[in-house]
Amino acid sequence: MNKSLKKQMSFFLIILCGVGSYNYFATRPMQNTELSLKAQEREREFTQKRAEYIQKNGDISPMEQRISTEFSLRKNPNLIEGTTSIIIDEANEHHKVK
């Protein structure tokens, strides 16, 4: 083997190892699962604290209901069609009151 062929082969092997390790780290499902579990835990804690607050202080305010609706729309965009008319109606009523 001449010197040029050795350089090309070593370059090819380095690139092959780099691409292989990149694919391994990029497609590991463990990290995504860990992040998802952490997010679910935070959401569960938030929901529990919110339920405790509602139990202590009564029902949530209309503003909190709107915020809750916005969060649910962000989680499930398929709900947008059914609720946009409600939001538009509320906005129109708000402008009529003034």
CSV table of N, CA and C in Angstrom, one decimal:
chain,number,residue,atom,x,y,z
A,1,MET,N,0.8,-1.2,0.0
A,1,MET,CA,0.0,0.0,0.0
A,1,MET,C,0.9,1.2,0.0
A,2,ASN,N,0.5,2.1,-0.9
A,2,ASN,CA,1.3,3.4,-0.9
A,2,ASN,C,0.8,4.4,0.2
A,3,LYS,N,1.5,5.4,0.4
A,3,LYS,CA,1.2,6.4,1.4
A,3,LYS,C,-0.2,7.1,1.2
A,4,SER,N,-0.5,7.4,0.0
A,4,SER,CA,-1.7,8.1,-0.4
A,4,SER,C,-2.9,7.2,-0.1
A,5,LEU,N,-2.9,5.9,-0.4
A,5,LEU,CA,-4.0,5.0,-0.1
A,5,LEU,C,-4.2,4.8,1.4
A,6,LYS,N,-3.1,4.8,2.2
A,6,LYS,CA,-3.2,4.7,3.6
A,6,LYS,C,-3.9,5.9,4.2
A,7,LYS,N,-3.6,7.1,3.7
A,7,LYS,CA,-4.2,8.3,4.2
A,7,LYS,C,-5.7,8.3,3.9
A,8,GLN,N,-6.0,7.9,2.6
A,8,GLN,CA,-7.4,7.8,2.3
A,8,GLN,C,-8.2,6.8,3.1
A,9,MET,N,-7.6,5.6,3.4
A,9,MET,CA,-8.3,4.6,4.2
A,9,MET,C,-8.4,5.1,5.6
A,10,SER,N,-7.4,5.8,6.2
A,10,SER,CA,-7.6,6.3,7.6
A,10,SER,C,-8.6,7.4,7.6
A,11,PHE,N,-8.7,8.2,6.6
A,11,PHE,CA,-9.7,9.3,6.6
A,11,PHE,C,-11.1,8.6,6.5
A,12,PHE,N,-11.2,7.6,5.7
A,12,PHE,CA,-12.5,7.0,5.5
A,12,PHE,C,-12.9,6.3,6.8
A,13,LEU,N,-12.0,5.7,7.5
A,13,LEU,CA,-12.3,5.0,8.8
A,13,LEU,C,-12.7,6.0,9.9
A,14,ILE,N,-12.0,7.2,9.9
A,14,ILE,CA,-12.3,8.2,10.9
A,14,ILE,C,-13.7,8.8,10.6
A,15,ILE,N,-14.1,9.0,9.4
A,15,ILE,CA,-15.4,9.5,9.0
A,15,ILE,C,-16.5,8.5,9.3
A,16,LEU,N,-16.2,7.2,9.0
A,16,LEU,CA,-17.1,6.1,9.3
A,16,LEU,C,-17.4,6.0,10.8
A,17,CYS,N,-16.4,6.1,11.6
A,17,CYS,CA,-16.5,6.1,13.1
A,17,CYS,C,-17.3,7.3,13.6
A,18,GLY,N,-17.0,8.4,13.0
A,18,GLY,CA,-17.7,9.7,13.4
A,18,GLY,C,-19.2,9.6,13.1
A,19,VAL,N,-19.5,9.2,11.9
A,19,VAL,CA,-20.9,9.1,11.5
A,19,VAL,C,-21.6,8.0,12.4
A,20,GLY,N,-21.0,6.9,12.6
A,20,GLY,CA,-21.6,5.8,13.4
A,20,GLY,C,-21.8,6.3,14.9
A,21,SER,N,-20.9,7.0,15.5
A,21,SER,CA,-21.1,7.5,16.8
A,21,SER,C,-22.1,8.6,16.9
A,22,TYR,N,-22.2,9.4,15.8
A,22,TYR,CA,-23.2,10.5,15.8
A,22,TYR,C,-24.6,9.8,15.7
A,23,ASN,N,-24.8,8.8,14.9
A,23,ASN,CA,-26.1,8.1,14.8
A,23,ASN,C,-26.4,7.5,16.1
A,24,TYR,N,-25.5,6.9,16.8
A,24,TYR,CA,-25.7,6.3,18.0
A,24,TYR,C,-26.3,7.3,19.1
A,25,PHE,N,-25.6,8.4,19.2
A,25,PHE,CA,-26.0,9.4,20.2
A,25,PHE,C,-27.2,10.1,19.8
A,26,ALA,N,-27.4,10.3,18.5
A,26,ALA,CA,-28.6,11.1,18.0
A,26,ALA,C,-29.9,10.3,18.1
A,27,THR,N,-29.8,9.0,18.1
A,27,THR,CA,-31.0,8.1,18.0
A,27,THR,C,-31.3,7.4,19.3
A,28,ARG,N,-30.5,7.7,20.4
A,28,ARG,CA,-30.7,7.0,21.6
A,28,ARG,C,-32.1,7.4,22.2
A,29,PRO,N,-33.0,6.4,22.4
A,29,PRO,CA,-34.3,6.7,23.0
A,29,PRO,C,-34.3,7.0,24.4
A,30,MET,N,-33.2,6.6,25.1
A,30,MET,CA,-33.2,6.8,26.6
A,30,MET,C,-33.3,8.3,27.0
A,31,GLN,N,-32.6,9.2,26.3
A,31,GLN,CA,-32.6,10.6,26.7
A,31,GLN,C,-34.0,11.2,26.5
A,32,ASN,N,-34.6,10.8,25.3
A,32,ASN,CA,-35.9,11.4,25.0
A,32,ASN,C,-36.9,10.8,26.1
A,33,THR,N,-36.8,9.6,26.5
A,33,THR,CA,-37.7,9.0,27.5
A,33,THR,C,-37.5,9.7,28.8
A,34,GLU,N,-36.2,10.0,29.2
A,34,GLU,CA,-35.9,10.6,30.4
A,34,GLU,C,-36.5,12.0,30.5
A,35,LEU,N,-36.4,12.8,29.4
A,35,LEU,CA,-36.9,14.1,29.3
A,35,LEU,C,-38.4,14.1,29.4
A,36,SER,N,-39.0,13.1,28.7
A,36,SER,CA,-40.5,13.0,28.7
A,36,SER,C,-41.0,12.7,30.1
A,37,LEU,N,-40.3,11.8,30.8
A,37,LEU,CA,-40.7,11.4,32.1
A,37,LEU,C,-40.6,12.6,33.1
A,38,LYS,N,-39.5,13.4,32.9
A,38,LYS,CA,-39.4,14.6,33.7
A,38,LYS,C,-40.5,15.6,33.5
A,39,ALA,N,-40.8,15.8,32.2
A,39,ALA,CA,-41.9,16.7,31.8
A,39,ALA,C,-43.2,16.2,32.4
A,40,GLN,N,-43.5,15.0,32.3
A,40,GLN,CA,-44.7,14.4,32.8
A,40,GLN,C,-44.8,14.6,34.3
A,41,GLU,N,-43.7,14.4,35.0
A,41,GLU,CA,-43.6,14.6,36.5
A,41,GLU,C,-43.9,16.0,36.8
A,42,ARG,N,-43.3,17.0,36.1
A,42,ARG,CA,-43.5,18.4,36.4
A,42,ARG,C,-45.0,18.7,36.2
A,43,GLU,N,-45.6,18.2,35.1
A,43,GLU,CA,-47.0,18.5,34.8
A,43,GLU,C,-47.9,17.9,35.9
A,44,ARG,N,-47.6,16.7,36.3
A,44,ARG,CA,-48.3,16.0,37.4
A,44,ARG,C,-48.3,16.9,38.7
A,45,GLU,N,-47.1,17.4,39.0
A,45,GLU,CA,-46.9,18.2,40.2
A,45,GLU,C,-47.7,19.5,40.1
A,46,PHE,N,-47.7,20.1,38.9
A,46,PHE,CA,-48.4,21.3,38.7
A,46,PHE,C,-49.9,21.1,38.8
A,47,THR,N,-50.4,20.0,38.2
A,47,THR,CA,-51.8,19.7,38.3
A,47,THR,C,-52.3,19.4,39.7
A,48,GLN,N,-51.4,18.8,40.5
A,48,GLN,CA,-51.8,18.5,41.9
A,48,GLN,C,-51.8,19.8,42.7
A,49,LYS,N,-50.8,20.7,42.5
A,49,LYS,CA,-50.8,22.0,43.2
A,49,LYS,C,-52.0,22.8,42.8
A,50,ARG,N,-52.4,22.8,41.5
A,50,ARG,CA,-53.5,23.5,41.0
A,50,ARG,C,-54.8,23.0,41.7
A,51,ALA,N,-54.9,21.7,41.7
A,51,ALA,CA,-56.1,21.1,42.4
A,51,ALA,C,-56.2,21.5,43.8
A,52,GLU,N,-55.1,21.5,44.5
A,52,GLU,CA,-55.1,21.9,45.9
A,52,GLU,C,-55.5,23.4,46.1
A,53,TYR,N,-55.0,24.2,45.2
A,53,TYR,CA,-55.3,25.6,45.2
A,53,TYR,C,-56.8,25.8,45.0
A,54,ILE,N,-57.4,25.1,44.0
A,54,ILE,CA,-58.8,25.2,43.7
A,54,ILE,C,-59.6,24.7,44.9
A,55,GLN,N,-59.2,23.7,45.6
A,55,GLN,CA,-59.9,23.1,46.7
A,55,GLN,C,-59.8,24.1,47.9
A,56,LYS,N,-58.7,24.8,48.1
A,56,LYS,CA,-58.6,25.8,49.1
A,56,LYS,C,-59.4,27.1,48.8
A,57,ASN,N,-59.2,27.6,47.6
A,57,ASN,CA,-59.7,29.0,47.3
A,57,ASN,C,-60.9,29.0,46.4
A,58,GLY,N,-61.5,27.9,46.0
A,58,GLY,CA,-62.7,27.8,45.2
A,58,GLY,C,-62.3,27.7,43.7
A,59,ASP,N,-63.3,27.9,42.9
A,59,ASP,CA,-63.1,27.7,41.4
A,59,ASP,C,-62.1,28.7,40.9
A,60,ILE,N,-61.6,28.4,39.7
A,60,ILE,CA,-60.6,29.2,39.1
A,60,ILE,C,-61.3,30.4,38.4
A,61,SER,N,-60.5,31.5,38.2
A,61,SER,CA,-61.0,32.7,37.6
A,61,SER,C,-61.2,32.5,36.1
A,62,PRO,N,-62.0,33.3,35.4
A,62,PRO,CA,-62.1,33.2,33.9
A,62,PRO,C,-60.8,33.4,33.2
A,63,MET,N,-59.9,34.2,33.7
A,63,MET,CA,-58.6,34.4,33.1
A,63,MET,C,-57.8,33.1,33.2
A,64,GLU,N,-57.9,32.4,34.3
A,64,GLU,CA,-57.2,31.1,34.4
A,64,GLU,C,-57.8,30.1,33.5
A,65,GLN,N,-59.1,30.2,33.3
A,65,GLN,CA,-59.8,29.2,32.4
A,65,GLN,C,-59.3,29.5,31.0
A,66,ARG,N,-59.1,30.7,30.6
A,66,ARG,CA,-58.6,31.0,29.2
A,66,ARG,C,-57.1,30.5,29.1
A,67,ILE,N,-56.3,30.7,30.1
A,67,ILE,CA,-54.9,30.3,30.1
A,67,ILE,C,-54.9,28.7,29.9
A,68,SER,N,-55.8,28.1,30.7
A,68,SER,CA,-55.9,26.6,30.6
A,68,SER,C,-56.3,26.2,29.2
A,69,THR,N,-57.2,26.9,28.6
A,69,THR,CA,-57.6,26.6,27.3
A,69,THR,C,-56.5,26.7,26.3
A,70,GLU,N,-55.7,27.8,26.5
A,70,GLU,CA,-54.6,28.0,25.6
A,70,GLU,C,-53.5,26.9,25.7
A,71,PHE,N,-53.3,26.5,26.9
A,71,PHE,CA,-52.3,25.4,27.1
A,71,PHE,C,-52.8,24.1,26.5
A,72,SER,N,-54.1,23.8,26.6
A,72,SER,CA,-54.7,22.6,26.0
A,72,SER,C,-54.6,22.7,24.5
A,73,LEU,N,-54.8,23.9,24.0
A,73,LEU,CA,-54.7,24.0,22.5
A,73,LEU,C,-53.3,23.8,22.0
A,74,ARG,N,-52.3,24.2,22.8
A,74,ARG,CA,-50.9,24.0,22.4
A,74,ARG,C,-50.6,22.5,22.4
A,75,LYS,N,-51.2,21.8,23.4
A,75,LYS,CA,-50.9,20.4,23.5
A,75,LYS,C,-51.6,19.6,22.4
A,76,ASN,N,-52.8,20.0,22.0
A,76,ASN,CA,-53.6,19.3,21.0
A,76,ASN,C,-54.1,20.3,20.0
A,77,PRO,N,-53.4,20.6,18.9
A,77,PRO,CA,-53.9,21.6,18.0
A,77,PRO,C,-55.2,21.2,17.3
A,78,ASN,N,-55.6,20.0,17.3
A,78,ASN,CA,-56.8,19.6,16.7
A,78,ASN,C,-58.0,20.2,17.4
A,79,LEU,N,-57.9,20.7,18.6
A,79,LEU,CA,-59.0,21.3,19.3
A,79,LEU,C,-59.2,22.7,18.8
A,80,ILE,N,-58.3,23.3,18.1
A,80,ILE,CA,-58.4,24.7,17.7
A,80,ILE,C,-59.7,25.0,17.0
A,81,GLU,N,-60.1,24.2,16.0
A,81,GLU,CA,-61.2,24.5,15.2
A,81,GLU,C,-62.5,24.7,16.1
A,82,GLY,N,-62.7,23.9,17.1
A,82,GLY,CA,-63.9,24.0,17.9
A,82,GLY,C,-63.8,25.1,18.9
A,83,THR,N,-62.7,25.6,19.3
A,83,THR,CA,-62.6,26.7,20.3
A,83,THR,C,-62.3,28.0,19.8
A,84,THR,N,-61.9,28.2,18.5
A,84,THR,CA,-61.6,29.5,18.0
A,84,THR,C,-62.8,30.3,18.0
A,85,SER,N,-64.0,29.7,17.6
A,85,SER,CA,-65.2,30.5,17.6
A,85,SER,C,-65.6,31.0,18.9
A,86,ILE,N,-65.3,30.2,20.0
A,86,ILE,CA,-65.6,30.6,21.3
A,86,ILE,C,-64.7,31.8,21.7
A,87,ILE,N,-63.4,31.7,21.4
A,87,ILE,CA,-62.5,32.8,21.7
A,87,ILE,C,-62.9,34.1,20.9
A,88,ILE,N,-63.3,33.9,19.7
A,88,ILE,CA,-63.7,35.1,18.9
A,88,ILE,C,-64.9,35.7,19.5
A,89,ASP,N,-65.9,34.9,19.9
A,89,ASP,CA,-67.1,35.4,20.5
A,89,ASP,C,-66.8,36.1,21.8
A,90,GLU,N,-66.0,35.6,22.6
A,90,GLU,CA,-65.6,36.3,23.8
A,90,GLU,C,-64.9,37.6,23.5
A,91,ALA,N,-64.1,37.7,22.5
A,91,ALA,CA,-63.4,38.9,22.2
A,91,ALA,C,-64.4,39.9,21.7
A,92,ASN,N,-65.4,39.5,20.9
A,92,ASN,CA,-66.5,40.4,20.4
A,92,ASN,C,-67.3,40.9,21.5
A,93,GLU,N,-67.6,40.1,22.5
A,93,GLU,CA,-68.4,40.5,23.6
A,93,GLU,C,-67.6,41.5,24.5
A,94,HIS,N,-66.3,41.3,24.6
A,94,HIS,CA,-65.5,42.2,25.3
A,94,HIS,C,-65.5,43.6,24.7
A,95,HIS,N,-65.4,43.6,23.3
A,95,HIS,CA,-65.4,44.9,22.7
A,95,HIS,C,-66.8,45.6,22.7
A,96,LYS,N,-67.9,44.8,22.8
A,96,LYS,CA,-69.2,45.4,22.9
A,96,LYS,C,-69.5,46.0,24.2
A,97,VAL,N,-68.9,45.5,25.3
A,97,VAL,CA,-69.1,46.0,26.6
A,97,VAL,C,-68.5,47.4,26.7
A,98,LYS,N,-67.3,47.6,26.1
A,98,LYS,CA,-66.7,48.9,26.2
A,98,LYS,C,-67.4,50.0,25.5
